[in-house]
Amino acid sequence: MILSCADLCRQLDLPPPTPPLPDLTGVATLAAAAPGDLCFVEALDQHGAIAASAAAVVLAPLDFPEPIPRNVIRVPKPREAFFTIAERFLPPPDYSGIHPDASIDPTAALGSQVTIAPGAVLAAGVSLGDGSVIGPGVYLGPCVEVGRHCVIHANVTVQRDTRIGDRCIIHSGARIGGDGFGYQWDGSGHRKVPQLGRVVIEDDCELGSNVCVDRATLGATTVGRGSKIDNLVQIAHNVRLGEHVIMVAQSGIAGSTRIGTGCIIAGQAAISDHLRIGDGARVGGQAGVTNDVAPGAAVNGTPARAVGRNLREQAALGRLPTLLKQVKRQQQLIATLESRLAQLEGSGDPEKGG
Protein backbone atom coordinates (compact mmCIF):
# COMPACT_ATOMS: atom_id res chain seq x y z
CA MET A 1 0.00 0.00 0.00
CA ILE A 2 1.40 3.38 -1.03
CA LEU A 3 -0.40 6.61 -0.16
CA SER A 4 0.80 9.89 -1.56
CA CYS A 5 1.01 12.86 0.75
CA ALA A 6 -1.33 14.67 -1.62
CA ASP A 7 -3.95 11.93 -1.08
CA LEU A 8 -3.45 12.19 2.68
CA CYS A 9 -4.07 15.93 2.60
CA ARG A 10 -7.06 15.49 0.34
CA GLN A 11 -8.63 13.00 2.77
CA LEU A 12 -8.00 15.32 5.71
CA ASP A 13 -9.25 18.36 3.78
CA LEU A 14 -5.86 20.10 4.01
CA PRO A 15 -3.82 22.00 1.44
CA PRO A 16 -0.92 19.98 0.03
CA PRO A 17 2.42 20.71 1.74
CA THR A 18 5.11 22.71 0.01
CA PRO A 19 7.55 21.28 -0.83
CA PRO A 20 5.87 17.87 -1.29
CA LEU A 21 6.52 15.20 1.32
CA PRO A 22 7.38 11.55 0.61
CA ASP A 23 4.80 8.89 -0.14
CA LEU A 24 3.55 6.86 2.81
CA THR A 25 3.96 3.11 3.08
CA GLY A 26 2.83 2.47 6.65
CA VAL A 27 1.97 3.83 10.08
CA ALA A 28 3.94 3.57 13.32
CA THR A 29 4.78 5.17 16.63
CA LEU A 30 7.31 7.97 16.46
CA ALA A 31 10.05 5.94 18.14
CA ALA A 32 9.57 2.88 15.94
CA ALA A 33 8.95 4.63 12.63
CA ALA A 34 10.75 3.59 9.47
CA PRO A 35 11.16 5.69 6.34
CA GLY A 36 7.75 6.00 4.72
CA ASP A 37 5.78 5.79 7.97
CA LEU A 38 3.11 8.20 9.18
CA CYS A 39 3.14 9.16 12.88
CA PHE A 40 1.43 11.66 15.16
CA VAL A 41 2.22 13.66 18.29
CA GLU A 42 -0.08 15.48 20.69
CA ALA A 43 2.45 17.05 23.08
CA LEU A 44 4.05 20.35 22.11
CA ASP A 45 7.62 19.50 23.19
CA GLN A 46 8.38 16.81 20.63
CA HIS A 47 10.86 18.62 18.36
CA GLY A 48 13.74 16.43 19.50
CA ALA A 49 11.77 13.20 19.14
CA ILE A 50 10.64 14.19 15.65
CA ALA A 51 14.19 15.03 14.62
CA ALA A 52 15.39 11.64 15.89
CA SER A 53 12.62 9.72 14.11
CA ALA A 54 12.77 8.28 10.61
CA ALA A 55 9.07 9.08 10.04
CA ALA A 56 8.14 10.45 6.64
CA VAL A 57 5.22 12.54 7.92
CA VAL A 58 4.20 13.55 11.44
CA LEU A 59 0.76 14.94 12.27
CA ALA A 60 0.94 17.54 15.06
CA PRO A 61 -1.52 19.93 16.80
CA LEU A 62 -2.36 23.29 15.28
CA ASP A 63 -0.51 25.06 18.12
CA PHE A 64 2.68 23.03 17.67
CA PRO A 65 5.38 25.69 18.16
CA GLU A 66 7.88 27.04 15.67
CA PRO A 67 10.21 26.08 14.16
CA ILE A 68 8.05 23.53 12.37
CA PRO A 69 10.05 20.53 11.10
CA ARG A 70 9.60 20.11 7.36
CA ASN A 71 7.90 16.71 7.72
CA VAL A 72 5.25 17.99 10.16
CA ILE A 73 1.67 18.69 9.10
CA ARG A 74 -0.43 20.55 11.66
CA VAL A 75 -4.03 19.38 12.02
CA PRO A 76 -6.85 20.11 14.51
CA LYS A 77 -6.95 16.60 15.99
CA PRO A 78 -3.75 14.64 15.30
CA ARG A 79 -4.85 11.37 16.89
CA GLU A 80 -8.18 11.31 15.07
CA ALA A 81 -6.54 12.24 11.76
CA PHE A 82 -3.87 9.58 12.21
CA PHE A 83 -6.34 6.76 12.73
CA THR A 84 -8.46 8.00 9.83
CA ILE A 85 -5.44 7.52 7.57
CA ALA A 86 -4.36 4.31 9.35
CA GLU A 87 -7.55 2.65 8.15
CA ARG A 88 -6.17 2.91 4.63
CA PHE A 89 -3.35 0.56 5.63
CA LEU A 90 -5.52 -2.24 6.99
CA PRO A 91 -4.56 -5.52 5.32
CA PRO A 92 -7.03 -7.04 2.86
CA PRO A 93 -9.05 -10.11 3.90
CA ASP A 94 -7.16 -13.39 3.87
CA TYR A 95 -9.67 -14.77 1.40
CA SER A 96 -11.79 -13.44 -1.43
CA GLY A 97 -14.86 -14.83 -3.08
CA ILE A 98 -16.64 -18.01 -2.01
CA HIS A 99 -14.34 -20.93 -1.31
CA PRO A 100 -15.45 -24.31 -2.67
CA ASP A 101 -14.85 -25.90 0.73
CA ALA A 102 -17.54 -23.74 2.36
CA SER A 103 -20.84 -25.49 3.08
CA ILE A 104 -23.71 -23.25 2.00
CA ASP A 105 -27.33 -24.37 2.15
CA PRO A 106 -29.19 -23.78 -1.12
CA THR A 107 -31.72 -21.61 0.71
CA ALA A 108 -29.08 -19.17 1.98
CA ALA A 109 -29.36 -15.68 0.48
CA LEU A 110 -25.99 -14.12 -0.33
CA GLY A 111 -25.46 -10.45 -1.12
CA SER A 112 -23.00 -9.13 -3.65
CA GLN A 113 -19.23 -9.22 -3.17
CA VAL A 114 -19.33 -11.46 -0.11
CA THR A 115 -16.35 -13.50 1.06
CA ILE A 116 -16.84 -16.97 2.54
CA ALA A 117 -13.69 -18.80 3.64
CA PRO A 118 -13.07 -22.56 3.65
CA GLY A 119 -14.81 -24.58 6.32
CA ALA A 120 -17.55 -22.03 6.91
CA VAL A 121 -21.08 -23.40 7.29
CA LEU A 122 -24.17 -21.40 6.34
CA ALA A 123 -27.33 -23.24 7.36
CA ALA A 124 -30.82 -23.05 5.88
CA GLY A 125 -32.35 -19.61 5.65
CA VAL A 126 -29.17 -17.65 6.35
CA SER A 127 -29.08 -14.11 4.95
CA LEU A 128 -25.68 -12.50 4.32
CA GLY A 129 -25.48 -8.83 3.38
CA ASP A 130 -23.42 -7.16 0.67
CA GLY A 131 -19.67 -7.06 1.20
CA SER A 132 -19.63 -9.16 4.36
CA VAL A 133 -16.72 -11.47 5.16
CA ILE A 134 -17.16 -14.89 6.79
CA GLY A 135 -13.93 -16.40 8.08
CA PRO A 136 -12.84 -20.04 8.12
CA GLY A 137 -14.74 -22.39 10.39
CA VAL A 138 -17.59 -19.96 11.06
CA TYR A 139 -21.00 -21.51 11.72
CA LEU A 140 -24.12 -19.50 10.91
CA GLY A 141 -27.16 -21.42 12.14
CA PRO A 142 -30.65 -21.57 10.65
CA CYS A 143 -32.24 -18.23 9.77
CA VAL A 144 -29.29 -16.15 10.97
CA GLU A 145 -29.26 -12.66 9.46
CA VAL A 146 -25.94 -10.87 8.91
CA GLY A 147 -26.02 -7.30 7.63
CA ARG A 148 -23.85 -5.46 5.14
CA HIS A 149 -20.07 -5.06 5.41
CA CYS A 150 -19.69 -7.23 8.49
CA VAL A 151 -16.54 -9.21 9.31
CA ILE A 152 -16.97 -12.46 11.23
CA HIS A 153 -13.58 -13.94 12.03
CA ALA A 154 -12.53 -17.57 12.22
CA ASN A 155 -14.41 -20.13 14.31
CA VAL A 156 -17.26 -17.92 15.43
CA THR A 157 -20.55 -19.69 16.17
CA VAL A 158 -23.81 -17.84 15.57
CA GLN A 159 -26.86 -19.89 16.53
CA ARG A 160 -30.32 -19.89 14.99
CA ASP A 161 -32.44 -16.76 14.49
CA THR A 162 -29.68 -14.35 15.53
CA ARG A 163 -29.74 -10.99 13.79
CA ILE A 164 -26.51 -9.04 13.26
CA GLY A 165 -26.71 -5.50 11.91
CA ASP A 166 -24.51 -3.66 9.43
CA ARG A 167 -20.77 -3.02 9.82
CA CYS A 168 -20.33 -5.35 12.78
CA ILE A 169 -17.04 -7.08 13.63
CA ILE A 170 -17.03 -10.34 15.56
CA HIS A 171 -13.68 -11.79 16.56
CA SER A 172 -12.51 -15.38 16.66
CA GLY A 173 -14.13 -17.80 19.04
CA ALA A 174 -17.18 -15.72 19.94
CA ARG A 175 -20.35 -17.70 20.70
CA ILE A 176 -23.61 -15.94 19.97
CA GLY A 177 -27.07 -17.33 20.55
CA GLY A 178 -26.33 -20.29 22.80
CA ASP A 179 -28.98 -21.24 25.34
CA GLY A 180 -29.37 -18.98 28.32
CA PHE A 181 -28.62 -20.40 31.76
CA GLY A 182 -32.23 -21.11 32.71
CA TYR A 183 -33.39 -23.92 35.02
CA GLN A 184 -36.38 -24.59 37.26
CA TRP A 185 -36.22 -26.80 40.36
CA ASP A 186 -38.98 -29.40 40.06
CA GLY A 187 -38.50 -31.12 43.38
CA SER A 188 -36.05 -33.70 42.17
CA GLY A 189 -33.64 -31.80 39.93
CA HIS A 190 -32.96 -28.73 37.83
CA ARG A 191 -35.33 -28.83 34.88
CA LYS A 192 -34.12 -26.97 31.80
CA VAL A 193 -36.27 -24.00 30.81
CA PRO A 194 -36.64 -23.81 27.01
CA GLN A 195 -34.70 -20.89 25.58
CA LEU A 196 -36.91 -19.81 22.69
CA GLY A 197 -35.77 -16.24 22.13
CA ARG A 198 -32.96 -14.81 20.03
CA VAL A 199 -29.98 -12.45 20.02
CA VAL A 200 -30.02 -9.09 18.24
CA ILE A 201 -26.76 -7.25 17.64
CA GLU A 202 -27.40 -3.80 16.24
CA ASP A 203 -25.32 -1.83 13.72
CA ASP A 204 -21.65 -0.90 14.24
CA CYS A 205 -20.96 -3.25 17.14
CA GLU A 206 -17.68 -5.05 17.76
CA LEU A 207 -17.40 -8.22 19.85
CA GLY A 208 -14.02 -9.51 20.99
CA SER A 209 -12.66 -13.03 21.03
CA ASN A 210 -14.54 -15.61 23.09
CA VAL A 211 -17.42 -13.32 23.94
CA CYS A 212 -20.61 -15.21 24.82
CA VAL A 213 -24.04 -13.70 24.24
CA ASP A 214 -26.87 -16.02 25.28
CA ARG A 215 -30.22 -16.15 23.54
CA ALA A 216 -33.24 -14.90 25.44
CA THR A 217 -35.66 -17.22 27.17
CA LEU A 218 -38.40 -15.28 25.34
CA GLY A 219 -37.90 -12.14 23.29
CA ALA A 220 -34.36 -10.96 22.58
CA THR A 221 -30.99 -10.42 24.20
CA THR A 222 -29.89 -7.13 22.64
CA VAL A 223 -26.52 -5.46 22.11
CA GLY A 224 -27.23 -1.83 21.26
CA ARG A 225 -25.90 0.11 18.30
CA GLY A 226 -22.24 1.09 18.44
CA SER A 227 -21.43 -1.01 21.51
CA LYS A 228 -17.92 -2.41 21.90
CA ILE A 229 -17.42 -5.65 23.81
CA ASP A 230 -13.92 -6.78 24.82
CA ASN A 231 -12.64 -10.36 24.96
CA LEU A 232 -14.06 -12.96 27.35
CA VAL A 233 -17.25 -11.11 28.24
CA GLN A 234 -20.46 -12.91 29.28
CA ILE A 235 -23.85 -11.41 28.41
CA ALA A 236 -26.67 -13.55 29.80
CA HIS A 237 -30.17 -14.18 28.52
CA ASN A 238 -32.57 -11.25 28.13
CA VAL A 239 -29.91 -8.65 28.90
CA ARG A 240 -30.45 -5.41 27.01
CA LEU A 241 -27.44 -3.20 26.32
CA GLY A 242 -28.16 0.35 25.25
CA GLU A 243 -26.28 2.15 22.51
CA HIS A 244 -22.52 2.78 22.66
CA VAL A 245 -21.87 0.64 25.73
CA ILE A 246 -18.27 -0.34 26.52
CA MET A 247 -17.62 -3.65 28.28
CA VAL A 248 -14.01 -4.50 29.16
CA ALA A 249 -12.52 -7.99 29.34
CA GLN A 250 -13.87 -10.63 31.73
CA SER A 251 -16.87 -8.59 32.81
CA GLY A 252 -20.27 -10.22 32.97
CA ILE A 253 -23.95 -9.37 33.19
CA ALA A 254 -26.54 -11.74 34.63
CA GLY A 255 -29.97 -12.30 33.14
CA SER A 256 -32.57 -9.61 32.38
CA THR A 257 -30.43 -6.66 33.46
CA ARG A 258 -30.77 -3.41 31.50
CA ILE A 259 -27.66 -1.38 30.72
CA GLY A 260 -28.24 2.23 29.69
CA THR A 261 -26.80 4.16 26.78
CA GLY A 262 -23.13 5.10 27.01
CA CYS A 263 -22.32 3.00 30.08
CA ILE A 264 -18.76 1.80 30.73
CA ILE A 265 -18.27 -1.53 32.50
CA ALA A 266 -14.64 -2.10 33.43
CA GLY A 267 -12.69 -5.34 33.54
CA GLN A 268 -13.89 -8.25 35.69
CA ALA A 269 -16.94 -6.33 36.89
CA ALA A 270 -19.94 -8.52 37.70
CA ILE A 271 -23.50 -7.23 37.49
CA SER A 272 -26.32 -9.20 39.08
CA ASP A 273 -29.62 -10.09 37.43
CA HIS A 274 -32.75 -7.96 36.95
CA LEU A 275 -30.96 -4.65 37.63
CA ARG A 276 -31.12 -1.25 35.94
CA ILE A 277 -27.86 0.53 35.18
CA GLY A 278 -28.68 4.10 34.16
CA ASP A 279 -27.45 5.97 31.11
CA GLY A 280 -23.82 7.05 31.32
CA ALA A 281 -23.07 5.07 34.48
CA ARG A 282 -19.54 3.77 35.07
CA VAL A 283 -18.83 0.49 36.82
CA GLY A 284 -15.25 0.09 38.04
CA GLY A 285 -12.98 -2.89 37.60
CA GLN A 286 -13.83 -5.97 39.71
CA ALA A 287 -16.95 -4.27 41.05
CA GLY A 288 -19.77 -6.48 42.27
CA VAL A 289 -23.04 -4.73 41.42
CA THR A 290 -26.04 -6.00 43.37
CA ASN A 291 -28.33 -2.96 43.20
CA ASP A 292 -29.51 -0.51 40.54
CA VAL A 293 -27.07 2.23 39.53
CA ALA A 294 -28.36 5.75 38.89
CA PRO A 295 -27.74 7.49 35.56
CA GLY A 296 -24.30 9.08 35.45
CA ALA A 297 -23.16 7.46 38.70
CA ALA A 298 -19.70 5.94 39.14
CA VAL A 299 -19.44 2.88 41.38
CA ASN A 300 -16.80 0.36 42.35
CA GLY A 301 -16.01 -2.16 45.06
CA THR A 302 -17.93 -5.18 46.29
CA PRO A 303 -20.73 -4.66 46.96
CA ALA A 304 -20.55 -1.76 44.51
CA ARG A 305 -21.07 1.70 45.96
CA ALA A 306 -20.23 5.28 45.04
CA VAL A 307 -16.56 5.69 44.20
CA GLY A 308 -15.96 8.38 46.82
CA ARG A 309 -17.51 6.31 49.59
CA ASN A 310 -15.60 3.22 48.53
CA LEU A 311 -12.30 5.10 48.52
CA ARG A 312 -12.95 6.46 52.02
CA GLU A 313 -13.77 2.97 53.26
CA GLN A 314 -10.65 1.53 51.64
CA ALA A 315 -8.56 4.26 53.24
CA ALA A 316 -10.12 3.45 56.61
CA LEU A 317 -9.29 -0.23 56.14
CA GLY A 318 -5.65 0.72 55.69
CA ARG A 319 -5.70 2.33 59.14
CA LEU A 320 -7.10 -0.76 60.85
CA PRO A 321 -3.76 -2.20 62.09
CA THR A 322 -2.90 1.09 63.80
CA LEU A 323 -6.43 1.46 65.18
CA LEU A 324 -6.35 -2.09 66.55
CA LYS A 325 -3.12 -1.33 68.39
CA GLN A 326 -4.67 1.82 69.82
CA VAL A 327 -7.75 -0.09 70.94
CA LYS A 328 -5.57 -2.75 72.57
CA ARG A 329 -3.65 -0.07 74.49
CA GLN A 330 -6.93 1.53 75.59
CA GLN A 331 -8.22 -1.84 76.73
CA GLN A 332 -5.05 -2.42 78.75
CA LEU A 333 -5.34 1.04 80.30
CA ILE A 334 -9.00 0.46 81.17
CA ALA A 335 -8.12 -2.89 82.74
CA THR A 336 -5.42 -1.22 84.85
CA LEU A 337 -7.78 1.54 85.97
CA GLU A 338 -10.50 -0.97 86.83
CA SER A 339 -8.02 -2.99 88.88
CA ARG A 340 -6.89 0.08 90.84
CA LEU A 341 -10.50 1.15 91.37
CA ALA A 342 -11.34 -2.28 92.72
CA GLN A 343 -8.40 -2.09 95.12
CA LEU A 344 -9.52 1.30 96.35
CA GLU A 345 -13.08 0.14 96.86
CA GLY A 346 -11.88 -2.95 98.74
CA SER A 347 -9.71 -1.00 101.15
CA GLY A 348 -12.43 1.48 102.14
CA ASP A 349 -12.10 5.28 102.54
CA PRO A 350 -8.86 5.98 104.44
CA GLU A 351 -10.20 9.36 105.72
CA LYS A 352 -12.94 7.57 107.71
CA GLY A 353 -10.80 6.04 110.42
CA GLY A 354 -12.10 3.78 113.22
CSV table of C-alpha atoms in Angstrom, one decimal, residues 177-182 195-200 212-223 234-241 252-258 273-274:
chain,number,residue,atom,x,y,z
A,177,GLY,CA,-27.1,-17.3,20.6
A,178,GLY,CA,-26.3,-20.3,22.8
A,179,ASP,CA,-29.0,-21.2,25.3
A,180,GLY,CA,-29.4,-19.0,28.3
A,181,PHE,CA,-28.6,-20.4,31.8
A,182,GLY,CA,-32.2,-21.1,32.7
A,195,GLN,CA,-34.7,-20.9,25.6
A,196,LEU,CA,-36.9,-19.8,22.7
A,197,GLY,CA,-35.8,-16.2,22.1
A,198,ARG,CA,-33.0,-14.8,20.0
A,199,VAL,CA,-30.0,-12.4,20.0
A,200,VAL,CA,-30.0,-9.1,18.2
A,212,CYS,CA,-20.6,-15.2,24.8
A,213,VAL,CA,-24.0,-13.7,24.2
A,214,ASP,CA,-26.9,-16.0,25.3
A,215,ARG,CA,-30.2,-16.1,23.5
A,216,ALA,CA,-33.2,-14.9,25.4
A,217,THR,CA,-35.7,-17.2,27.2
A,218,LEU,CA,-38.4,-15.3,25.3
A,219,GLY,CA,-37.9,-12.1,23.3
A,220,ALA,CA,-34.4,-11.0,22.6
A,221,THR,CA,-31.0,-10.4,24.2
A,222,THR,CA,-29.9,-7.1,22.6
A,223,VAL,CA,-26.5,-5.5,22.1
A,234,GLN,CA,-20.5,-12.9,29.3
A,235,ILE,CA,-23.9,-11.4,28.4
A,236,ALA,CA,-26.7,-13.5,29.8
A,237,HIS,CA,-30.2,-14.2,28.5
A,238,ASN,CA,-32.6,-11.3,28.1
A,239,VAL,CA,-29.9,-8.7,28.9
A,240,ARG,CA,-30.4,-5.4,27.0
A,241,LEU,CA,-27.4,-3.2,26.3
A,252,GLY,CA,-20.3,-10.2,33.0
A,253,ILE,CA,-23.9,-9.4,33.2
A,254,ALA,CA,-26.5,-11.7,34.6
A,255,GLY,CA,-30.0,-12.3,33.1
A,256,SER,CA,-32.6,-9.6,32.4
A,257,THR,CA,-30.4,-6.7,33.5
A,258,ARG,CA,-30.8,-3.4,31.5
A,273,ASP,CA,-29.6,-10.1,37.4
A,274,HIS,CA,-32.7,-8.0,36.9
